[in-house]
Coordinates of C-alpha atoms in Angstrom, one line a residue:
M1 CA 123.9 155.8 83.5
E2 CA 121.9 156.1 86.7
L3 CA 122.0 153.4 89.4
E4 CA 118.3 152.8 88.9
G5 CA 118.9 151.9 85.3
L6 CA 121.5 149.4 86.5
Q7 CA 119.1 147.8 88.9
E8 CA 116.6 147.2 86.0
G9 CA 119.2 145.6 83.9
V10 CA 120.7 143.4 86.6
P11 CA 118.8 140.2 87.6
T12 CA 117.8 140.1 91.2
P13 CA 118.7 137.0 93.4
Q14 CA 115.2 135.8 93.1
R15 CA 115.3 136.0 89.3
W16 CA 118.6 134.1 89.3
L17 CA 117.3 131.4 91.5
S18 CA 114.0 131.1 89.7
L19 CA 115.8 130.6 86.4
G20 CA 118.0 128.0 88.1
A21 CA 121.2 129.6 86.6
S22 CA 123.5 132.6 87.0
V23 CA 124.4 135.3 84.4
I24 CA 128.1 136.0 84.0
I25 CA 129.4 139.2 82.3
T26 CA 132.6 138.5 80.3
G27 CA 132.7 141.7 78.2
G28 CA 130.1 144.5 78.4
M29 CA 126.4 144.1 78.9
K30 CA 125.9 142.7 75.4
D31 CA 126.7 139.1 76.0
H32 CA 125.0 137.0 78.7
K33 CA 126.0 133.5 79.5
I34 CA 124.3 130.9 81.7
I35 CA 126.2 128.6 84.0
S36 CA 125.0 125.1 83.5
S37 CA 123.8 123.1 86.4
C38 CA 127.0 121.2 86.6
D39 CA 128.9 124.3 87.6
I40 CA 129.1 126.0 91.0
L41 CA 126.6 128.7 91.6
P42 CA 128.4 131.9 92.5
S43 CA 127.4 134.0 95.5
W44 CA 125.1 136.9 94.6
K45 CA 127.3 139.5 96.3
R46 CA 130.4 138.6 94.1
V47 CA 128.4 138.6 90.9
K48 CA 126.7 141.9 91.8
K49 CA 130.1 143.4 92.4
T50 CA 131.4 142.1 89.0
L51 CA 128.4 143.6 87.2
L52 CA 128.9 147.0 88.9
L53 CA 132.6 147.1 87.9
H54 CA 131.9 146.2 84.3
H55 CA 128.9 148.6 84.0
Y56 CA 130.9 151.7 85.2
G57 CA 134.0 150.7 83.1
L58 CA 136.2 149.9 86.1
R59 CA 138.9 147.4 85.7
S60 CA 139.0 144.3 87.6
D61 CA 141.5 141.5 87.9
S62 CA 140.2 138.9 85.6
S63 CA 142.2 136.2 87.3
K64 CA 140.2 137.1 90.4
Y65 CA 137.0 135.9 88.8
N66 CA 138.3 132.9 86.9
Y67 CA 136.6 130.9 89.5
Y68 CA 133.3 131.9 87.9
S69 CA 134.3 131.1 84.3
C70 CA 132.0 128.5 82.9
R71 CA 130.8 127.2 79.6
G72 CA 127.3 128.6 79.1
I73 CA 124.4 128.9 76.7
Y74 CA 123.4 132.1 75.0
V75 CA 120.1 133.2 76.3
G76 CA 119.2 136.3 74.1
K77 CA 116.3 138.7 74.5
K78 CA 113.8 136.0 75.4
H79 CA 115.6 135.4 78.7
L80 CA 116.0 139.1 79.3
W81 CA 112.2 139.5 79.1
L82 CA 111.7 136.5 81.4
Q83 CA 114.1 138.0 83.9
K84 CA 112.3 141.3 83.9
H85 CA 108.9 139.8 84.4
I86 CA 109.5 136.6 86.4
K87 CA 108.4 138.3 89.6
T88 CA 105.1 139.4 88.1
I89 CA 104.6 135.9 86.8
V90 CA 105.2 134.4 90.2
V91 CA 102.8 136.9 91.9
V92 CA 100.1 136.1 89.3
L93 CA 100.5 132.3 89.8
G94 CA 100.4 132.8 93.6
L95 CA 97.2 134.8 93.4
L96 CA 95.6 132.1 91.1
G97 CA 96.6 129.5 93.7
C98 CA 95.1 131.4 96.5
L99 CA 91.9 132.0 94.6
F100 CA 91.7 128.2 93.9
L101 CA 92.1 127.4 97.6
I102 CA 89.5 130.0 98.6
D103 CA 87.1 128.6 96.0
S104 CA 87.6 125.0 97.2
F105 CA 86.9 126.1 100.8
F106 CA 83.6 127.9 99.8
I107 CA 82.5 124.9 97.7
S108 CA 83.1 122.6 100.7
F109 CA 81.2 125.1 103.0
F110 CA 78.2 125.4 100.8
E111 CA 78.0 121.7 100.2
F112 CA 77.8 121.3 103.9
E113 CA 75.1 124.0 104.2
N114 CA 73.1 122.5 101.3
P115 CA 73.9 118.8 101.0
Q116 CA 72.2 116.8 98.4
P117 CA 70.7 113.4 99.2
T118 CA 72.7 110.4 98.2
T119 CA 71.3 108.8 95.1
S120 CA 73.8 106.0 94.3
S121 CA 75.9 103.6 96.2
N122 CA 79.1 105.3 95.1
N123 CA 78.3 108.6 96.6
S124 CA 79.8 108.2 100.1
S125 CA 81.3 111.6 100.4
A126 CA 78.2 113.6 101.1
F127 CA 78.7 116.1 103.9
L128 CA 76.8 116.1 107.1
Q129 CA 73.5 117.8 107.3
V130 CA 72.8 119.1 110.8
K131 CA 69.3 120.2 111.7
D132 CA 68.8 123.1 114.1
S133 CA 66.3 121.6 116.4
N134 CA 66.6 124.2 119.1
I135 CA 67.7 127.3 117.1
H136 CA 65.3 128.7 114.7
M137 CA 67.6 131.2 113.0
K138 CA 71.1 130.9 111.6
Q139 CA 73.8 131.9 114.0
S140 CA 77.5 132.5 113.6
P141 CA 79.8 129.7 114.6
I142 CA 80.4 129.3 118.3
Q143 CA 84.1 128.8 119.1
M144 CA 85.7 128.4 122.5
Y145 CA 89.3 127.9 121.4
D146 CA 90.0 130.3 118.5
R147 CA 93.8 130.1 118.7
L148 CA 94.0 126.3 119.0
L149 CA 91.5 126.0 116.2
N150 CA 93.7 128.2 113.9
M151 CA 96.8 126.2 114.8
A152 CA 95.0 122.9 114.1
G153 CA 93.8 124.2 110.7
S154 CA 97.3 125.2 109.7
A155 CA 98.8 121.9 110.9
L156 CA 96.2 119.9 109.0
A157 CA 96.9 121.8 105.8
E158 CA 100.6 121.3 106.2
K159 CA 100.4 117.5 106.7
E160 CA 97.7 116.8 104.1
F161 CA 100.1 115.5 101.5
K162 CA 102.5 113.8 104.1
Q163 CA 102.3 110.2 105.2
E164 CA 100.3 109.5 108.3
P165 CA 102.0 107.8 111.3
S166 CA 101.9 104.1 110.8
N167 CA 100.3 103.4 114.2
L168 CA 97.5 105.9 113.8
W169 CA 95.0 103.3 112.7
A170 CA 96.3 100.4 114.8
E171 CA 96.1 99.2 118.4
P172 CA 99.2 100.4 120.3
Y173 CA 99.7 97.1 122.1
Q174 CA 100.6 94.0 120.2
Q175 CA 99.5 91.7 123.0
A176 CA 95.9 92.6 122.4
S177 CA 95.9 90.0 119.5
L178 CA 96.7 87.2 122.0
W179 CA 93.1 87.5 123.5
K180 CA 90.6 85.4 121.6
P181 CA 86.8 85.1 122.0
C182 CA 85.7 82.0 123.8
A183 CA 82.6 82.9 125.9
D184 CA 80.6 80.4 123.8
K185 CA 82.7 77.5 125.0
N186 CA 82.9 75.6 128.3
V187 CA 79.6 77.0 129.6
K188 CA 77.9 74.8 132.2
H189 CA 75.1 72.9 130.4
N190 CA 71.7 72.7 132.1
P191 CA 69.3 71.4 129.4
G192 CA 65.7 72.1 130.1
N193 CA 64.7 68.5 130.4
I194 CA 67.1 67.7 133.2
V195 CA 66.6 70.3 135.9
K196 CA 63.1 71.4 137.0
S197 CA 62.4 75.2 136.6
N198 CA 61.6 77.3 139.6
G199 CA 59.2 79.4 137.6
Y200 CA 59.1 82.1 134.9
I201 CA 60.9 85.4 134.7
S202 CA 59.5 88.1 132.5
V203 CA 61.2 91.4 131.8
S204 CA 60.0 94.7 130.6
A205 CA 63.2 96.6 129.7
N206 CA 63.3 100.4 129.5
G207 CA 65.5 102.9 127.7
G208 CA 66.9 102.8 124.2
L209 CA 68.7 100.1 122.1
N210 CA 71.8 99.9 124.3
Q211 CA 70.1 100.0 127.7
Q212 CA 67.7 97.2 126.4
R213 CA 70.7 95.1 125.3
V214 CA 72.2 95.3 128.8
A215 CA 68.8 94.4 130.3
I216 CA 68.4 91.3 128.1
C217 CA 71.8 89.9 129.1
N218 CA 71.3 90.7 132.8
A219 CA 67.9 88.9 132.6
V220 CA 69.6 85.8 131.0
A221 CA 72.1 85.7 133.9
V222 CA 69.4 86.1 136.5
A223 CA 67.3 83.3 134.9
S224 CA 70.3 81.0 135.1
L225 CA 71.1 82.1 138.6
L226 CA 67.6 81.4 139.9
N227 CA 67.0 78.3 137.7
A228 CA 64.1 80.0 136.0
T229 CA 62.5 80.0 132.6
L230 CA 63.0 83.3 130.7
V231 CA 60.1 84.7 128.8
M232 CA 61.3 86.6 125.7
P233 CA 62.0 90.1 126.9
K234 CA 59.6 92.9 126.1
F235 CA 60.5 96.6 125.6
L236 CA 58.6 99.4 127.2
Y237 CA 57.4 102.2 125.1
S238 CA 59.2 105.4 126.0
N239 CA 58.0 109.0 125.5
V240 CA 61.6 109.9 124.9
W241 CA 62.5 107.3 122.3
K242 CA 58.9 107.0 120.9
D243 CA 59.7 103.6 119.4
P244 CA 57.2 100.7 119.5
S245 CA 59.9 98.1 118.4
Q246 CA 60.0 94.8 120.3
F247 CA 62.7 92.2 120.6
G248 CA 61.9 90.5 117.3
D249 CA 62.0 93.8 115.4
I250 CA 65.7 94.3 116.4
Y251 CA 67.2 90.9 117.1
Q252 CA 66.7 87.4 115.6
E253 CA 64.5 85.6 118.2
D254 CA 65.1 82.0 117.0
Y255 CA 68.8 82.5 116.8
F256 CA 68.9 83.9 120.3
M257 CA 66.9 80.9 121.7
N258 CA 69.1 78.4 119.8
I259 CA 72.4 79.8 121.0
L260 CA 71.3 79.8 124.6
K261 CA 69.2 76.6 124.6
D262 CA 71.8 74.5 126.5
D263 CA 72.2 77.2 129.2
I264 CA 68.6 78.4 130.1
R265 CA 65.1 77.7 129.1
I266 CA 63.5 80.4 126.9
V267 CA 59.9 80.7 125.8
K268 CA 58.2 83.3 123.7
E269 CA 55.1 83.8 125.9
L270 CA 53.9 83.0 129.4
P271 CA 51.6 80.0 129.7
P272 CA 47.9 81.0 129.4
H273 CA 47.2 80.4 133.1
M274 CA 50.1 82.8 134.0
K275 CA 49.0 85.5 131.5
S276 CA 45.8 86.1 133.3
K277 CA 47.5 87.0 136.6
D278 CA 48.2 90.5 137.6
S279 CA 51.8 90.5 138.6
N280 CA 51.4 93.6 140.8
A281 CA 48.3 92.3 142.5
V282 CA 49.8 88.9 143.4
G283 CA 53.1 90.5 144.6
S284 CA 55.2 89.2 141.7
Q285 CA 56.2 92.6 140.2
I286 CA 59.7 93.9 141.0
T287 CA 60.8 97.4 140.2
D288 CA 64.2 99.2 140.5
A289 CA 63.1 100.4 143.9
D290 CA 63.1 96.7 145.2
L291 CA 66.7 96.0 144.2
P292 CA 70.1 97.8 144.7
K293 CA 71.5 99.3 141.6
E294 CA 74.5 96.9 141.6
A295 CA 72.7 93.9 143.1
T296 CA 74.7 90.8 143.8
S297 CA 73.7 87.2 143.3
A298 CA 73.0 87.1 147.1
D299 CA 70.5 90.0 146.7
Y300 CA 68.5 88.1 144.0
I301 CA 68.5 84.9 146.0
K302 CA 67.3 86.7 149.1
I303 CA 64.7 89.1 147.5
V304 CA 63.6 87.5 144.2
L305 CA 63.8 83.7 144.7
P306 CA 61.2 83.5 147.5
I307 CA 58.6 85.4 145.3
L308 CA 59.5 83.1 142.4
L309 CA 59.0 80.0 144.4
K310 CA 55.8 81.2 145.9
N311 CA 54.0 82.6 142.8
G312 CA 55.7 80.7 140.0
F313 CA 56.6 83.8 138.1
V314 CA 58.3 87.2 138.6
H315 CA 57.9 90.3 136.4
F316 CA 60.8 92.8 136.4
L317 CA 59.2 96.1 135.4
G318 CA 61.5 98.8 133.9
Y319 CA 64.4 96.4 134.2
G320 CA 67.9 97.6 133.3
N321 CA 71.2 97.9 135.1
R322 CA 70.2 96.0 138.2
L323 CA 72.9 93.3 138.3
G324 CA 76.4 94.1 139.5
F325 CA 79.5 92.7 137.9
D326 CA 81.3 91.4 141.0
P327 CA 81.1 89.2 142.8
L328 CA 79.2 86.7 140.5
P329 CA 79.8 83.0 139.9
F330 CA 82.1 82.2 137.0
D331 CA 79.4 80.5 134.9
I332 CA 77.0 83.4 135.3
Q333 CA 79.5 85.9 134.1
R334 CA 80.4 83.7 131.2
L335 CA 76.8 83.4 130.2
R336 CA 76.4 87.1 130.3
C337 CA 79.3 87.4 127.8
K338 CA 77.8 84.6 125.6
C339 CA 74.5 86.5 125.5
N340 CA 76.0 89.8 124.6
F341 CA 78.8 88.7 122.2
H342 CA 77.2 85.7 120.6
A343 CA 73.4 85.4 121.0
L344 CA 72.2 88.9 120.0
K345 CA 72.3 89.2 116.2
F346 CA 70.4 92.0 114.5
T347 CA 67.5 91.1 112.2
Q348 CA 68.2 90.5 108.6
K349 CA 66.6 93.8 107.6
I350 CA 69.0 95.7 109.8
Q351 CA 72.0 93.5 108.7
Q352 CA 71.2 94.1 105.1
A353 CA 71.0 97.9 105.5
G354 CA 74.1 97.8 107.7
S355 CA 76.0 95.9 105.0
L356 CA 75.0 98.5 102.4
L357 CA 76.1 101.3 104.8
I358 CA 79.6 99.8 105.3
K359 CA 80.1 99.1 101.7
R360 CA 79.3 102.7 100.7
I361 CA 81.5 104.2 103.4
R362 CA 84.5 102.1 102.3
K363 CA 83.6 102.5 98.6
Y364 CA 85.0 99.1 97.7
S365 CA 84.6 95.5 98.9
T366 CA 87.0 94.5 101.7
P367 CA 87.8 91.1 103.2
P368 CA 85.4 90.5 106.1
S369 CA 86.7 90.6 109.6
M370 CA 85.3 88.7 112.6
L371 CA 83.5 91.9 113.6
D372 CA 81.9 92.1 110.2
T373 CA 80.8 88.5 110.3
Q374 CA 79.2 88.9 113.7
L375 CA 77.4 92.1 112.8
L376 CA 76.3 91.5 109.2
G377 CA 75.9 87.7 109.0
K378 CA 75.1 86.4 105.5
F379 CA 75.0 89.9 104.0
I380 CA 78.8 90.1 103.8
E381 CA 79.9 90.2 100.2
K382 CA 82.1 87.2 99.8
K383 CA 84.7 87.0 97.0
E384 CA 87.9 85.3 96.2
S385 CA 90.9 87.0 97.9
H386 CA 92.3 88.4 94.7
E387 CA 88.9 90.1 93.9
Y388 CA 88.9 92.4 96.9
A389 CA 89.8 96.0 96.2
R390 CA 93.0 97.3 97.5
G391 CA 93.4 100.7 99.0
T392 CA 89.8 100.9 100.2
T393 CA 88.7 103.9 102.2
K394 CA 89.5 103.8 105.9
Y395 CA 87.1 105.6 108.2
L396 CA 86.8 106.8 111.8
A397 CA 83.5 106.5 113.6
L398 CA 82.7 109.3 116.1
H399 CA 80.0 108.9 118.7
L400 CA 79.4 112.6 119.5
R401 CA 77.2 113.1 122.6
F402 CA 76.1 116.8 122.5
E403 CA 72.3 116.6 122.6
I404 CA 70.4 119.4 124.4
D405 CA 69.2 117.1 127.3
M406 CA 72.8 116.0 128.1
V407 CA 74.1 119.6 127.7
A408 CA 71.4 121.0 130.0
Y409 CA 71.7 118.3 132.6
S410 CA 75.5 118.8 132.9
L411 CA 75.0 122.4 134.2
C412 CA 78.1 123.4 132.2
E413 CA 78.6 126.4 129.9
F414 CA 79.8 126.1 126.3
G415 CA 80.7 129.6 125.1
G416 CA 77.2 130.6 124.0
G417 CA 76.9 133.5 126.4
E418 CA 73.7 134.8 128.0
N419 CA 71.4 133.4 125.3
E420 CA 72.8 129.9 125.9
R421 CA 72.4 130.2 129.7
K422 CA 68.8 131.3 129.4
E423 CA 67.9 128.6 126.9
L424 CA 69.4 125.8 128.9
Q425 CA 67.9 127.0 132.2
A426 CA 64.4 127.0 130.5
Y427 CA 65.0 123.5 129.3
R428 CA 66.0 122.3 132.8
E429 CA 62.8 123.9 134.3
S430 CA 60.7 122.1 131.7
H431 CA 62.4 118.7 131.7
F432 CA 64.5 118.4 134.9
P433 CA 62.5 119.9 137.8
L434 CA 63.8 117.3 140.2
L435 CA 67.4 118.3 139.3
L436 CA 66.7 121.9 140.1
Q437 CA 65.1 121.0 143.4
R438 CA 68.1 118.9 144.3
L439 CA 70.4 121.7 143.5
K440 CA 68.7 124.0 146.0
N441 CA 69.9 121.6 148.8
S442 CA 73.4 120.9 147.5
T443 CA 76.7 122.8 147.5
F444 CA 77.0 125.1 144.5
I445 CA 79.7 124.2 141.9
S446 CA 80.4 126.8 139.2
A447 CA 80.4 125.9 135.5
A448 CA 84.1 126.5 135.4
D449 CA 84.8 124.1 138.2
L450 CA 82.6 121.5 136.6
R451 CA 84.7 121.7 133.5
K452 CA 87.9 121.4 135.5
L453 CA 86.5 118.2 137.1
G454 CA 85.8 116.7 133.6
R455 CA 82.0 116.7 134.0
C456 CA 81.2 118.6 130.8
P457 CA 80.2 116.9 127.5
L458 CA 82.8 117.5 124.8
T459 CA 81.7 120.0 122.1
P460 CA 82.2 119.2 118.4
E461 CA 85.0 121.7 118.4
E462 CA 86.8 119.9 121.2
A463 CA 86.3 116.6 119.5
G464 CA 87.9 118.0 116.3
L465 CA 90.9 119.4 118.2
V466 CA 91.5 116.0 119.8
L467 CA 91.5 114.3 116.3
A468 CA 93.8 117.0 114.9
G469 CA 96.2 116.6 117.8
L470 CA 96.4 112.9 117.2
G471 CA 97.3 113.5 113.6
F472 CA 94.3 112.4 111.6
K473 CA 94.4 114.1 108.2
R474 CA 91.8 116.7 107.1
S475 CA 90.7 114.3 104.3
T476 CA 89.8 111.5 106.9
Y477 CA 86.2 110.2 106.4
I478 CA 84.4 110.5 109.7
Y479 CA 81.1 108.7 110.3
L480 CA 79.1 110.7 112.8
A481 CA 76.8 108.7 115.2
S482 CA 74.8 111.1 117.2
S483 CA 71.3 112.5 117.8
Q484 CA 70.6 116.2 116.9
I485 CA 73.6 118.3 118.0
Y486 CA 72.6 121.1 120.3
G487 CA 73.3 124.4 118.5
G488 CA 73.1 122.8 115.0
T489 CA 75.4 124.2 112.4
S490 CA 76.7 127.0 114.7
R491 CA 78.3 124.2 116.8
M492 CA 79.3 121.9 114.0
N493 CA 81.0 124.6 111.8
P494 CA 84.4 124.5 113.8
F495 CA 84.5 120.7 113.4
I496 CA 83.6 120.9 109.7
R497 CA 86.4 123.4 109.2
L498 CA 88.9 120.9 110.4
Y499 CA 87.2 117.7 109.0
P500 CA 84.9 118.4 106.1
N501 CA 84.3 114.7 105.1
V502 CA 81.6 114.0 107.7
I503 CA 79.1 111.3 106.7
T504 CA 76.0 109.8 108.3
K505 CA 73.5 107.1 107.5
E506 CA 71.2 109.8 106.1
N507 CA 73.9 110.8 103.6
L508 CA 74.8 107.2 102.6
L509 CA 71.4 105.6 102.3
T510 CA 68.6 106.8 100.1
P511 CA 65.2 107.8 101.5
T512 CA 63.8 104.6 100.1
E513 CA 66.4 102.5 101.9
L514 CA 65.8 104.4 105.1
A515 CA 62.0 104.2 104.9
P516 CA 61.6 100.8 106.7
F517 CA 63.3 102.3 109.7
K518 CA 61.5 105.6 109.9
N519 CA 59.9 106.3 113.3
F520 CA 61.9 103.4 114.8
S521 CA 64.7 105.1 116.7
S522 CA 66.2 101.8 118.1
Q523 CA 66.4 100.3 114.7
L524 CA 68.1 103.4 113.4
A525 CA 70.5 103.3 116.4
A526 CA 71.3 99.7 115.4
L527 CA 72.7 101.0 112.0
D528 CA 74.9 103.5 114.0
F529 CA 76.0 100.6 116.2
I530 CA 77.1 98.6 113.1
A531 CA 78.9 101.5 111.5
C532 CA 80.7 102.3 114.8
A533 CA 81.7 98.7 115.6
S534 CA 83.0 98.1 112.0
A535 CA 85.0 101.3 111.8
D536 CA 88.8 101.2 111.5
V537 CA 89.0 103.5 114.5
F538 CA 86.1 104.3 117.0
A539 CA 86.2 107.5 118.9
M540 CA 83.9 108.5 121.8
T541 CA 83.3 111.8 123.6
D542 CA 81.4 110.3 126.6
S543 CA 82.8 107.2 128.1
G544 CA 79.7 106.8 130.2
S545 CA 77.5 106.2 127.2
Q546 CA 76.0 102.7 126.8
L547 CA 76.6 102.7 123.0
S548 CA 80.2 103.6 123.5
S549 CA 80.6 101.0 126.2
L550 CA 79.0 98.2 124.2
V551 CA 80.7 99.1 120.9
S552 CA 84.2 99.3 122.5
G553 CA 83.6 96.0 124.2
L554 CA 82.5 94.3 121.0
R555 CA 85.6 95.7 119.2
T556 CA 87.8 94.4 122.0
Y557 CA 86.1 90.9 121.8
Y558 CA 86.2 90.4 118.1
G559 CA 88.9 92.9 117.0
S560 CA 91.9 90.7 117.3
G561 CA 94.0 93.7 118.3
H562 CA 93.1 95.6 115.2
A563 CA 90.2 97.7 116.3
P564 CA 91.5 100.7 118.3
T565 CA 89.2 102.8 120.4
L566 CA 89.9 106.5 121.4
R567 CA 88.6 107.4 124.8
P568 CA 89.5 111.0 125.9
N569 CA 90.0 111.7 129.6
K570 CA 87.7 114.8 130.0
K571 CA 89.4 116.0 133.1
R572 CA 92.9 115.9 131.6
L573 CA 91.6 117.3 128.3
S574 CA 90.0 120.3 130.2
S575 CA 93.4 121.0 131.7
I576 CA 95.1 121.0 128.3
L577 CA 92.5 123.1 126.6
S578 CA 92.6 125.7 129.5
E579 CA 96.0 126.7 128.1
D580 CA 94.5 127.8 124.8
G581 CA 96.1 131.2 125.0
T582 CA 99.7 130.0 125.5
I583 CA 100.2 126.4 124.6
G584 CA 102.2 125.6 121.4
W585 CA 100.9 123.1 118.8
N586 CA 103.7 120.5 119.4
N587 CA 103.1 120.6 123.1
F588 CA 99.4 120.3 122.6
K589 CA 99.9 117.3 120.2
G590 CA 102.2 115.5 122.6
R591 CA 99.8 115.8 125.6
I592 CA 96.8 114.7 123.6
K593 CA 98.6 111.6 122.3
K594 CA 99.8 110.8 125.8
M595 CA 96.3 111.1 127.2
I596 CA 94.8 108.7 124.5
Q597 CA 97.7 106.2 124.7
E598 CA 97.3 105.9 128.5
A599 CA 93.6 105.1 128.1
Q600 CA 94.5 102.5 125.5
K601 CA 96.9 100.6 127.8
L602 CA 96.3 96.9 127.6
G603 CA 94.7 95.5 130.7
T604 CA 92.2 92.9 131.9
K605 CA 88.9 93.7 133.5
G606 CA 89.2 95.2 136.9
Y607 CA 87.0 94.3 139.9
G608 CA 83.5 95.7 139.5
K609 CA 84.1 96.9 135.9
S610 CA 81.6 96.2 133.2
I611 CA 82.1 92.9 131.5
Y612 CA 80.3 94.3 128.4
R613 CA 83.0 97.0 128.0
H614 CA 86.0 95.1 129.4
P615 CA 85.7 91.5 128.1
R616 CA 89.4 90.7 128.5
C617 CA 88.9 88.3 131.4
Q618 CA 88.9 84.6 131.9
E619 CA 85.1 84.5 131.9
C620 CA 84.8 86.0 128.4
M621 CA 88.1 85.5 126.5
C622 CA 91.0 83.1 126.4
K623 CA 94.6 84.3 126.2
L624 CA 97.1 82.5 124.0
H625 CA 100.5 81.8 125.5

């Protein structure tokens, strides 16, 4: 008999192991016995040697192989067939498994490309629909870090069925829970019927939802500082935001006035005899040019108070961030906190839609937190404790700033080549002529150096790599708060490859439910504000954003140490990503985690820092001992 014939009749090591047993030849090749699982599995080399000896009729010392004697079970022809074909069966099953995975990937991809509108409250897994506002034809995905992206994809696939780290969804510092909200207590009381007002302050705030919120609270502080009566703030119409909403369309006016009634006087309109006056003509109009950007209380007393006393009213036109954070009197700072964290509640229309949004993200009812109560008011679904669903969906909210105006203004490059450079330069010429004029008289800084300095907005791809490095699973639900992403699907595809469960308010609310907010960008932004503030984890890509600043501050104030915020350091991240060609995945993970953890270190507000972002200070919060 030829050796090839022997190899066909002798089970391979893989066949032995796949059967979970070993064949022992005791006579010729007629009888096969299987060692039971209670016996010792012989080494393949020794068994093969035994088979060869018996097959060629060579004698062997039977005592030498008594070690392998075992009581077995007769397997017969059925097992011989299985032994011969087990490799084929394994290959077929493997191919079927691969086909299933490929099929799942393409289903996810095409669901992203052609998402269906949400039609029921239970459908909270719809994929993100990204509109190409600036690209009129489909383009292939733009990737800057192919190697890291591939490693991230493999790592996410490997850990999908493993348990997540216990601290991934928690604040890293337990002492955070010792800080409690108390800005609504111990504020100096100046009821309107006790102290005579010095006049009226009216404010026309510019910008979007978050810039307007800062302007409102700054105006409250200035009114108290100058002992003036505040007229309900107005919002300027912006050609950028194109939103005619006023204070009462976004916030509850009566609630605002009631919360602050013991601190300042507030009226809804100027008296008739004041309305007829032209503030600019009488010298009562103040613009940003009249005040330093971080004006102190002394600046307002010196510049604004004389005009107020002379004319009886002052109009701040285009008012925004024109009040510094330090030095300011303790009571003024506390009043700012009281305004931001207690007095500004969204209208019931916004609260109701926000409540529906949160419920659909989580899929089930959950016990309300202090954050939920502040944001949603009476629209929280209240139940007995045993009625709340267990194991509800956790979600991460990501504020992704990658709009074309921000991308163009940064002067950075994002891997799109010559087409990208031409497109962004054309946008600058059209929208930022003053920027280009200023660049002519300044020192040139290359796009590569700007990236090293941490001045470039994070791309969706970079945001996805950060989340993967931190250990968030591929199945994580991610609420995306953003305007239209520059580059559309070509930019979002790398992110979607890592995290396909991306959801937005447009996915979760029906067209009918969104209709009342159509053409009101600030009201739509309020829904994003609610979803970000209520999230189990909030991640930002631009720490300079007002929304990110206000949301993270609200989570610190009401989160009781259970509302973590992820804030990448763009300069450090750029250094890490620059090693795309050589860095190992474990090294990448370790450096990303260290970067985020250092930004999460528990600390109180530093001098000159925003009280809206950093409320852990004695003016805003109280620390338990």
